[in-house]
PDB file of C-alpha atoms in Angstrom:
ATOM      1  CA  UNK A   1     133.489 101.417  86.048  1.00 58.00           C
ATOM      2  CA  UNK A   2     133.337 101.277  90.161  1.00 72.00           C
ATOM      3  CA  UNK A   3     133.141 105.012  92.458  1.00 73.00           C
ATOM      4  CA  UNK A   4     136.126 103.343  94.145  1.00 74.00           C
ATOM      5  CA  UNK A   5     137.708 103.344  90.951  1.00 74.00           C
ATOM      6  CA  UNK A   6     137.197 106.521  89.806  1.00 77.00           C
ATOM      7  CA  UNK A   7     138.062 107.976  92.671  1.00 78.00           C
ATOM      8  CA  UNK A   8     141.767 106.460  92.544  1.00 79.00           C
ATOM      9  CA  UNK A   9     142.005 107.721  89.078  1.00 79.00           C
ATOM     10  CA  UNK A  10     141.040 110.841  90.098  1.00 81.00           C
ATOM     11  CA  UNK A  11     144.056 110.893  92.775  1.00 81.00           C
ATOM     12  CA  UNK A  12     146.335 109.276  90.437  1.00 80.00           C
ATOM     13  CA  UNK A  13     145.796 111.480  87.910  1.00 82.00           C
ATOM     14  CA  UNK A  14     145.529 114.873  89.435  1.00 82.00           C
ATOM     15  CA  UNK A  15     148.831 113.618  91.603  1.00 81.00           C
ATOM     16  CA  UNK A  16     150.902 112.952  88.402  1.00 80.00           C
ATOM     17  CA  UNK A  17     149.378 116.746  87.410  1.00 80.00           C
ATOM     18  CA  UNK A  18     151.019 118.263  90.211  1.00 84.00           C
ATOM     19  CA  UNK A  19     153.847 115.937  90.555  1.00 81.00           C
ATOM     20  CA  UNK A  20     154.994 117.623  86.761  1.00 80.00           C
ATOM     21  CA  UNK A  21     154.177 121.060  87.295  1.00 82.00           C
ATOM     22  CA  UNK A  22     155.332 121.662  90.943  1.00 85.00           C
ATOM     23  CA  UNK A  23     159.385 119.808  90.179  1.00 81.00           C
ATOM     24  CA  UNK A  24     159.602 121.652  86.425  1.00 79.00           C
ATOM     25  CA  UNK A  25     159.654 118.141  85.193  1.00 77.00           C
ATOM     26  CA  UNK A  26     156.084 119.899  83.140  1.00 73.00           C
ATOM     27  CA  UNK A  27     158.660 122.045  80.701  1.00 75.00           C
ATOM     28  CA  UNK A  28     160.036 118.536  79.451  1.00 77.00           C
ATOM     29  CA  UNK A  29     156.298 118.131  77.239  1.00 78.00           C
ATOM     30  CA  UNK A  30     154.902 121.907  77.429  1.00 79.00           C
ATOM     31  CA  UNK A  31     155.577 125.918  77.824  1.00 77.00           C
ATOM     32  CA  UNK A  32     156.512 127.360  81.063  1.00 81.00           C
ATOM     33  CA  UNK A  33     153.355 129.772  80.538  1.00 80.00           C
ATOM     34  CA  UNK A  34     151.119 126.727  81.278  1.00 81.00           C
ATOM     35  CA  UNK A  35     152.350 125.863  84.508  1.00 83.00           C
ATOM     36  CA  UNK A  36     149.086 126.840  86.195  1.00 88.00           C
ATOM     37  CA  UNK A  37     146.848 125.799  84.020  1.00 88.00           C
ATOM     38  CA  UNK A  38     148.221 122.410  84.998  1.00 84.00           C
ATOM     39  CA  UNK A  39     148.553 123.166  88.904  1.00 88.00           C
ATOM     40  CA  UNK A  40     144.651 123.748  88.663  1.00 90.00           C
ATOM     41  CA  UNK A  41     144.334 120.981  86.884  1.00 89.00           C
ATOM     42  CA  UNK A  42     145.503 118.584  89.274  1.00 84.00           C
ATOM     43  CA  UNK A  43     144.401 120.366  92.633  1.00 88.00           C
ATOM     44  CA  UNK A  44     140.460 120.293  91.152  1.00 88.00           C
ATOM     45  CA  UNK A  45     140.528 116.173  90.114  1.00 86.00           C
ATOM     46  CA  UNK A  46     142.310 115.914  93.585  1.00 86.00           C
ATOM     47  CA  UNK A  47     139.953 118.053  95.238  1.00 86.00           C
ATOM     48  CA  UNK A  48     137.182 116.050  93.245  1.00 85.00           C
ATOM     49  CA  UNK A  49     138.533 112.791  94.335  1.00 83.00           C
ATOM     50  CA  UNK A  50     138.552 113.598  98.176  1.00 85.00           C
ATOM     51  CA  UNK A  51     135.000 115.126  97.808  1.00 85.00           C
ATOM     52  CA  UNK A  52     133.561 112.027  96.255  1.00 85.00           C
ATOM     53  CA  UNK A  53     135.742 109.801  99.158  1.00 82.00           C
ATOM     54  CA  UNK A  54     134.146 111.714 101.693  1.00 83.00           C
ATOM     55  CA  UNK A  55     130.765 111.511 100.267  1.00 83.00           C
ATOM     56  CA  UNK A  56     131.158 107.545  99.957  1.00 78.00           C
ATOM     57  CA  UNK A  57     132.408 106.831 103.170  1.00 78.00           C
ATOM     58  CA  UNK A  58     129.499 108.792 104.838  1.00 78.00           C
ATOM     59  CA  UNK A  59     126.559 106.684 103.401  1.00 75.00           C
ATOM     60  CA  UNK A  60     128.465 103.737 103.663  1.00 71.00           C
ATOM     61  CA  UNK A  61     127.561 104.960 107.010  1.00 68.00           C
ATOM     62  CA  UNK A  62     123.270 104.597 106.312  1.00 65.00           C
ATOM     63  CA  UNK A  63     121.247 101.419 107.118  1.00 54.00           C
ATOM     64  CA  UNK A  64     120.156 100.361 103.521  1.00 54.00           C
ATOM     65  CA  UNK A  65     117.052  98.737 104.303  1.00 47.00           C
ATOM     66  CA  UNK A  66     116.703  98.088 100.182  1.00 52.00           C
ATOM     67  CA  UNK A  67     119.991  97.212  99.406  1.00 51.00           C
ATOM     68  CA  UNK A  68     119.730  94.539 102.058  1.00 53.00           C
ATOM     69  CA  UNK A  69     116.176  93.243 101.260  1.00 50.00           C
ATOM     70  CA  UNK A  70     116.951  93.032  97.230  1.00 52.00           C
ATOM     71  CA  UNK A  71     120.249  91.620  97.115  1.00 52.00           C
ATOM     72  CA  UNK A  72     120.264  88.802  95.052  1.00 51.00           C
ATOM     73  CA  UNK A  73     117.910  86.454  96.969  1.00 49.00           C
ATOM     74  CA  UNK A  74     114.860  84.764  96.084  1.00 49.00           C
ATOM     75  CA  UNK A  75     112.235  82.683  97.647  1.00 46.00           C
ATOM     76  CA  UNK A  76     110.625  80.161  95.987  1.00 45.00           C
ATOM     77  CA  UNK A  77     108.814  77.398  97.168  1.00 47.00           C
ATOM     78  CA  UNK A  78     110.139  77.166  99.953  1.00 47.00           C
ATOM     79  CA  UNK A  79     114.334  77.146  98.293  1.00 46.00           C
ATOM     80  CA  UNK A  80     116.271  79.748  98.228  1.00 45.00           C
ATOM     81  CA  UNK A  81     117.955  81.101  94.212  1.00 44.00           C
ATOM     82  CA  UNK A  82     120.809  82.647  94.083  1.00 46.00           C
ATOM     83  CA  UNK A  83     120.070  85.020  91.277  1.00 45.00           C
ATOM     84  CA  UNK A  84     123.302  87.958  91.821  1.00 45.00           C
ATOM     85  CA  UNK A  85     126.541  86.774  90.150  1.00 45.00           C
ATOM     86  CA  UNK A  86     129.443  88.094  90.574  1.00 44.00           C
ATOM     87  CA  UNK A  87     130.105  89.082  87.042  1.00 47.00           C
ATOM     88  CA  UNK A  88     133.674  91.067  87.969  1.00 47.00           C
ATOM     89  CA  UNK A  89     134.710  94.605  87.313  1.00 51.00           C
ATOM     90  CA  UNK A  90     136.229  95.990  83.472  1.00 57.00           C
ATOM     91  CA  UNK A  91     140.029  95.754  83.836  1.00 58.00           C
ATOM     92  CA  UNK A  92     139.816  98.349  81.072  1.00 61.00           C
ATOM     93  CA  UNK A  93     139.867 101.494  83.766  1.00 61.00           C
ATOM     94  CA  UNK A  94     142.648 100.329  85.074  1.00 62.00           C
ATOM     95  CA  UNK A  95     145.064 100.929  81.732  1.00 67.00           C
ATOM     96  CA  UNK A  96     144.884 104.334  82.863  1.00 64.00           C
ATOM     97  CA  UNK A  97     147.240 104.246  85.366  1.00 67.00           C
ATOM     98  CA  UNK A  98     149.620 103.318  82.928  1.00 69.00           C
ATOM     99  CA  UNK A  99     150.499 106.757  81.569  1.00 66.00           C
ATOM    100  CA  UNK A 100     150.441 108.026  86.038  1.00 67.00           C
ATOM    101  CA  UNK A 101     152.579 104.946  86.801  1.00 68.00           C
ATOM    102  CA  UNK A 102     155.493 106.228  83.796  1.00 65.00           C
ATOM    103  CA  UNK A 103     155.184 109.894  85.188  1.00 65.00           C
ATOM    104  CA  UNK A 104     156.263 108.592  88.693  1.00 65.00           C
ATOM    105  CA  UNK A 105     158.738 105.644  87.869  1.00 65.00           C
ATOM    106  CA  UNK A 106     160.258 106.906  84.458  1.00 66.00           C
ATOM    107  CA  UNK A 107     161.332 109.838  83.781  1.00 65.00           C
ATOM    108  CA  UNK A 108     161.527 110.710  80.096  1.00 68.00           C
ATOM    109  CA  UNK A 109     164.088 112.887  78.214  1.00 71.00           C
ATOM    110  CA  UNK A 110     163.008 116.087  76.929  1.00 76.00           C
ATOM    111  CA  UNK A 111     163.298 115.747  72.796  1.00 81.00           C
ATOM    112  CA  UNK A 112     166.860 116.056  71.017  1.00 81.00           C
ATOM    113  CA  UNK A 113     168.311 114.700  68.622  1.00 85.00           C
ATOM    114  CA  UNK A 114     166.382 112.095  67.157  1.00 85.00           C
ATOM    115  CA  UNK A 115     164.103 115.015  67.232  1.00 84.00           C
ATOM    116  CA  UNK A 116     166.189 116.705  64.476  1.00 86.00           C
ATOM    117  CA  UNK A 117     167.901 113.933  62.753  1.00 82.00           C
ATOM    118  CA  UNK A 118     164.252 113.261  61.754  1.00 81.00           C
ATOM    119  CA  UNK A 119     163.800 116.974  59.883  1.00 75.00           C
ATOM    120  CA  UNK A 120     164.509 117.845  57.551  1.00 69.00           C
ATOM    121  CA  UNK A 121     162.527 121.456  57.977  1.00 68.00           C
ATOM    122  CA  UNK A 122     165.124 124.602  59.633  1.00 74.00           C
ATOM    123  CA  UNK A 123     162.242 126.615  61.388  1.00 68.00           C
ATOM    124  CA  UNK A 124     163.467 129.807  59.897  1.00 61.00           C
ATOM    125  CA  UNK A 125     162.225 129.349  56.822  1.00 52.00           C
ATOM    126  CA  UNK A 126     158.637 129.897  58.719  1.00 49.00           C
ATOM    127  CA  UNK A 127     159.728 132.817  59.957  1.00 49.00           C
ATOM    128  CA  UNK A 128     158.858 135.712  57.713  1.00 49.00           C
ATOM    129  CA  UNK A 129     161.214 138.935  60.091  1.00 48.00           C
ATOM    130  CA  UNK A 130     158.930 141.208  58.164  1.00 49.00           C
ATOM    131  CA  UNK A 131     159.060 143.703  60.857  1.00 57.00           C
ATOM    132  CA  UNK A 132     162.398 144.006  60.748  1.00 69.00           C
ATOM    133  CA  UNK A 133     165.184 142.544  63.369  1.00 81.00           C
ATOM    134  CA  UNK A 134     166.182 145.195  66.897  1.00 83.00           C
ATOM    135  CA  UNK A 135     169.717 145.843  67.749  1.00 87.00           C
ATOM    136  CA  UNK A 136     171.867 144.027  68.983  1.00 90.00           C
ATOM    137  CA  UNK A 137     173.602 144.865  71.786  1.00 90.00           C
ATOM    138  CA  UNK A 138     177.122 146.437  71.779  1.00 90.00           C
ATOM    139  CA  UNK A 139     178.201 143.292  73.650  1.00 91.00           C
ATOM    140  CA  UNK A 140     181.549 142.173  72.549  1.00 93.00           C
ATOM    141  CA  UNK A 141     179.552 138.199  73.125  1.00 95.00           C
ATOM    142  CA  UNK A 142     176.606 138.683  72.243  1.00 95.00           C
ATOM    143  CA  UNK A 143     173.975 136.263  73.569  1.00 96.00           C
ATOM    144  CA  UNK A 144     171.463 134.811  71.352  1.00 95.00           C
ATOM    145  CA  UNK A 145     169.355 131.462  71.057  1.00 93.00           C
ATOM    146  CA  UNK A 146     169.523 129.520  68.138  1.00 94.00           C
ATOM    147  CA  UNK A 147     166.068 130.597  66.615  1.00 90.00           C
ATOM    148  CA  UNK A 148     167.077 134.098  66.689  1.00 91.00           C
ATOM    149  CA  UNK A 149     170.660 133.575  65.322  1.00 93.00           C
ATOM    150  CA  UNK A 150     169.464 131.661  62.149  1.00 91.00           C
ATOM    151  CA  UNK A 151     166.420 133.450  61.434  1.00 89.00           C
ATOM    152  CA  UNK A 152     169.040 136.537  61.380  1.00 89.00           C
ATOM    153  CA  UNK A 153     171.230 134.461  59.257  1.00 89.00           C
ATOM    154  CA  UNK A 154     168.979 133.499  56.684  1.00 86.00           C
ATOM    155  CA  UNK A 155     166.571 136.999  56.913  1.00 85.00           C
ATOM    156  CA  UNK A 156     168.193 139.896  57.953  1.00 84.00           C
ATOM    157  CA  UNK A 157     169.554 142.001  54.700  1.00 81.00           C
ATOM    158  CA  UNK A 158     171.382 144.421  56.727  1.00 83.00           C
ATOM    159  CA  UNK A 159     174.063 141.754  57.479  1.00 84.00           C
ATOM    160  CA  UNK A 160     173.551 142.412  61.536  1.00 88.00           C
ATOM    161  CA  UNK A 161     175.195 139.235  62.100  1.00 92.00           C
ATOM    162  CA  UNK A 162     178.459 139.749  60.142  1.00 90.00           C
ATOM    163  CA  UNK A 163     182.163 140.021  62.222  1.00 90.00           C
ATOM    164  CA  UNK A 164     180.253 139.889  65.633  1.00 94.00           C
ATOM    165  CA  UNK A 165     180.787 137.323  67.950  1.00 96.00           C
ATOM    166  CA  UNK A 166     177.470 135.548  69.302  1.00 97.00           C
ATOM    167  CA  UNK A 167     176.993 132.814  72.383  1.00 97.00           C
ATOM    168  CA  UNK A 168     174.749 129.885  71.682  1.00 97.00           C
ATOM    169  CA  UNK A 169     173.287 127.078  74.432  1.00 97.00           C
ATOM    170  CA  UNK A 170     172.104 124.161  72.539  1.00 96.00           C
ATOM    171  CA  UNK A 171     172.993 120.514  72.154  1.00 96.00           C
ATOM    172  CA  UNK A 172     174.594 118.269  69.425  1.00 96.00           C
ATOM    173  CA  UNK A 173     173.330 116.128  66.665  1.00 95.00           C
ATOM    174  CA  UNK A 174     175.807 114.634  64.632  1.00 93.00           C
ATOM    175  CA  UNK A 175     175.184 114.090  60.797  1.00 88.00           C
ATOM    176  CA  UNK A 176     178.381 112.842  59.308  1.00 83.00           C
ATOM    177  CA  UNK A 177     180.645 113.888  58.288  1.00 87.00           C
ATOM    178  CA  UNK A 178     178.467 117.373  59.937  1.00 92.00           C
ATOM    179  CA  UNK A 179     178.161 118.517  63.272  1.00 94.00           C
ATOM    180  CA  UNK A 180     175.315 120.834  64.103  1.00 95.00           C
ATOM    181  CA  UNK A 181     174.015 122.819  67.542  1.00 96.00           C
ATOM    182  CA  UNK A 182     170.217 122.793  67.152  1.00 95.00           C
ATOM    183  CA  UNK A 183     167.745 123.216  69.279  1.00 93.00           C
ATOM    184  CA  UNK A 184     163.782 122.935  69.425  1.00 91.00           C
ATOM    185  CA  UNK A 185     161.413 125.328  69.291  1.00 86.00           C
ATOM    186  CA  UNK A 186     158.089 125.001  70.183  1.00 84.00           C
ATOM    187  CA  UNK A 187     154.558 126.993  70.335  1.00 80.00           C
ATOM    188  CA  UNK A 188     152.236 125.447  73.293  1.00 82.00           C
ATOM    189  CA  UNK A 189     154.023 121.446  73.727  1.00 80.00           C
ATOM    190  CA  UNK A 190     156.722 118.824  72.567  1.00 76.00           C
ATOM    191  CA  UNK A 191     154.072 117.997  70.715  1.00 77.00           C
ATOM    192  CA  UNK A 192     154.234 120.789  67.715  1.00 79.00           C
ATOM    193  CA  UNK A 193     158.674 120.469  68.489  1.00 82.00           C
ATOM    194  CA  UNK A 194     160.193 122.285  65.279  1.00 88.00           C
ATOM    195  CA  UNK A 195     163.850 121.941  65.078  1.00 91.00           C
ATOM    196  CA  UNK A 196     166.428 125.332  64.753  1.00 92.00           C
ATOM    197  CA  UNK A 197     170.077 124.197  64.004  1.00 93.00           C
ATOM    198  CA  UNK A 198     173.375 126.062  63.088  1.00 95.00           C
ATOM    199  CA  UNK A 199     176.314 123.504  61.628  1.00 95.00           C
ATOM    200  CA  UNK A 200     179.607 124.231  63.640  1.00 96.00           C
ATOM    201  CA  UNK A 201     182.971 124.297  62.215  1.00 95.00           C
ATOM    202  CA  UNK A 202     186.718 125.677  63.123  1.00 92.00           C
ATOM    203  CA  UNK A 203     187.205 123.506  65.596  1.00 92.00           C
ATOM    204  CA  UNK A 204     187.585 119.311  65.825  1.00 89.00           C
ATOM    205  CA  UNK A 205     184.132 118.460  67.292  1.00 90.00           C
ATOM    206  CA  UNK A 206     183.670 114.457  66.789  1.00 83.00           C
ATOM    207  CA  UNK A 207     184.364 113.766  70.145  1.00 88.00           C
ATOM    208  CA  UNK A 208     181.688 115.398  71.416  1.00 92.00           C
ATOM    209  CA  UNK A 209     177.941 112.688  71.214  1.00 93.00           C
ATOM    210  CA  UNK A 210     175.145 113.706  70.231  1.00 93.00           C
ATOM    211  CA  UNK A 211     172.133 115.075  73.229  1.00 94.00           C
ATOM    212  CA  UNK A 212     175.243 116.301  74.878  1.00 95.00           C
ATOM    213  CA  UNK A 213     174.725 120.395  75.810  1.00 96.00           C
ATOM    214  CA  UNK A 214     177.205 122.637  75.092  1.00 96.00           C
ATOM    215  CA  UNK A 215     177.776 126.545  75.011  1.00 97.00           C
ATOM    216  CA  UNK A 216     179.878 127.452  71.825  1.00 97.00           C
ATOM    217  CA  UNK A 217     181.476 130.547  71.114  1.00 97.00           C
ATOM    218  CA  UNK A 218     181.585 131.693  67.294  1.00 97.00           C
ATOM    219  CA  UNK A 219     180.601 134.142  63.962  1.00 96.00           C
ATOM    220  CA  UNK A 220     178.515 133.284  61.433  1.00 95.00           C
ATOM    221  CA  UNK A 221     179.732 132.732  57.798  1.00 94.00           C
ATOM    222  CA  UNK A 222     177.371 134.861  55.934  1.00 91.00           C
ATOM    223  CA  UNK A 223     175.560 134.564  53.459  1.00 88.00           C
ATOM    224  CA  UNK A 224     175.490 130.501  54.395  1.00 91.00           C
ATOM    225  CA  UNK A 225     171.663 130.380  55.142  1.00 86.00           C
ATOM    226  CA  UNK A 226     170.619 129.895  51.569  1.00 84.00           C
ATOM    227  CA  UNK A 227     167.449 127.613  50.465  1.00 82.00           C
ATOM    228  CA  UNK A 228     170.627 125.697  48.961  1.00 86.00           C
ATOM    229  CA  UNK A 229     171.893 124.782  52.756  1.00 84.00           C
ATOM    230  CA  UNK A 230     168.171 124.594  53.843  1.00 86.00           C
ATOM    231  CA  UNK A 231     168.355 127.641  55.661  1.00 87.00           C
ATOM    232  CA  UNK A 232     170.887 126.009  57.533  1.00 91.00           C
ATOM    233  CA  UNK A 233     173.661 128.852  58.375  1.00 93.00           C
ATOM    234  CA  UNK A 234     177.516 127.724  59.463  1.00 95.00           C
ATOM    235  CA  UNK A 235     179.088 128.370  62.950  1.00 96.00           C
ATOM    236  CA  UNK A 236     182.688 129.247  63.020  1.00 96.00           C
ATOM    237  CA  UNK A 237     182.932 128.114  67.298  1.00 97.00           C
ATOM    238  CA  UNK A 238     186.371 129.289  68.621  1.00 96.00           C
ATOM    239  CA  UNK A 239     184.693 127.427  71.670  1.00 96.00           C
ATOM    240  CA  UNK A 240     182.710 124.970  72.744  1.00 96.00           C
ATOM    241  CA  UNK A 241     181.889 124.329  76.571  1.00 96.00           C
ATOM    242  CA  UNK A 242     180.003 120.979  77.824  1.00 96.00           C
ATOM    243  CA  UNK A 243     177.014 122.010  80.247  1.00 96.00           C
ATOM    244  CA  UNK A 244     174.559 120.354  81.987  1.00 95.00           C
ATOM    245  CA  UNK A 245     171.136 120.798  80.549  1.00 91.00           C
ATOM    246  CA  UNK A 246     168.919 123.646  80.962  1.00 90.00           C
ATOM    247  CA  UNK A 247     166.043 123.447  83.250  1.00 87.00           C
ATOM    248  CA  UNK A 248     163.101 123.997  80.277  1.00 86.00           C
ATOM    249  CA  UNK A 249     164.566 122.496  77.200  1.00 88.00           C
ATOM    250  CA  UNK A 250     163.060 124.220  74.560  1.00 88.00           C
ATOM    251  CA  UNK A 251     162.978 127.611  72.990  1.00 86.00           C
ATOM    252  CA  UNK A 252     159.091 129.616  73.092  1.00 70.00           C
TER     253      UNK A 252
END
């Protein structure tokens, strides 16, 4: 790979990382806590490319007598034979530009309903609450993440959610005839995303499309998150409000 190609790739890859990190787009792929590492990595890549470019420019200004003497010409018996051949440069390094161009030209959405539908597992199955649960606040409407809502319903034997009104924020997942409110939980990045969801009941929700973000208020059906339901609780909603997608679409 030519040095010029290396420098261009470093600038573009580093620039792509900085764009993702500084515009908030990185939240579609990794956790918020990784932003400083993305910024640092992108800055280092751009810095290395800048140093290399400056060094190459300075080197080009110095005469290279040896290169001029042996430039690929060889004289034999008064005849000049050209030994140099232009083999061309490999095009494969430029394939690395494809993901960079995708970052700059395309804005892929966060994972959503399709990811949830491809999995039959609810993340609450893996969340053993051996240390118990903290008391819920005395608010009339308790805001909860879907992960906490599902985990409490499945594992909290004290029934702390019974007769409590809660507010959940998530996106719509349709699996006819059921409609779910769902979210994806990530440990590090979108590659390890695990779905968590609750089945909604109580209102006619057939007009809600897949991936529509909503804020839903209602109450859990006690005991509905069990092995038979694959730990998917039933959430009797009294109000559903469509909202814009949050900046961070995942739960940690």
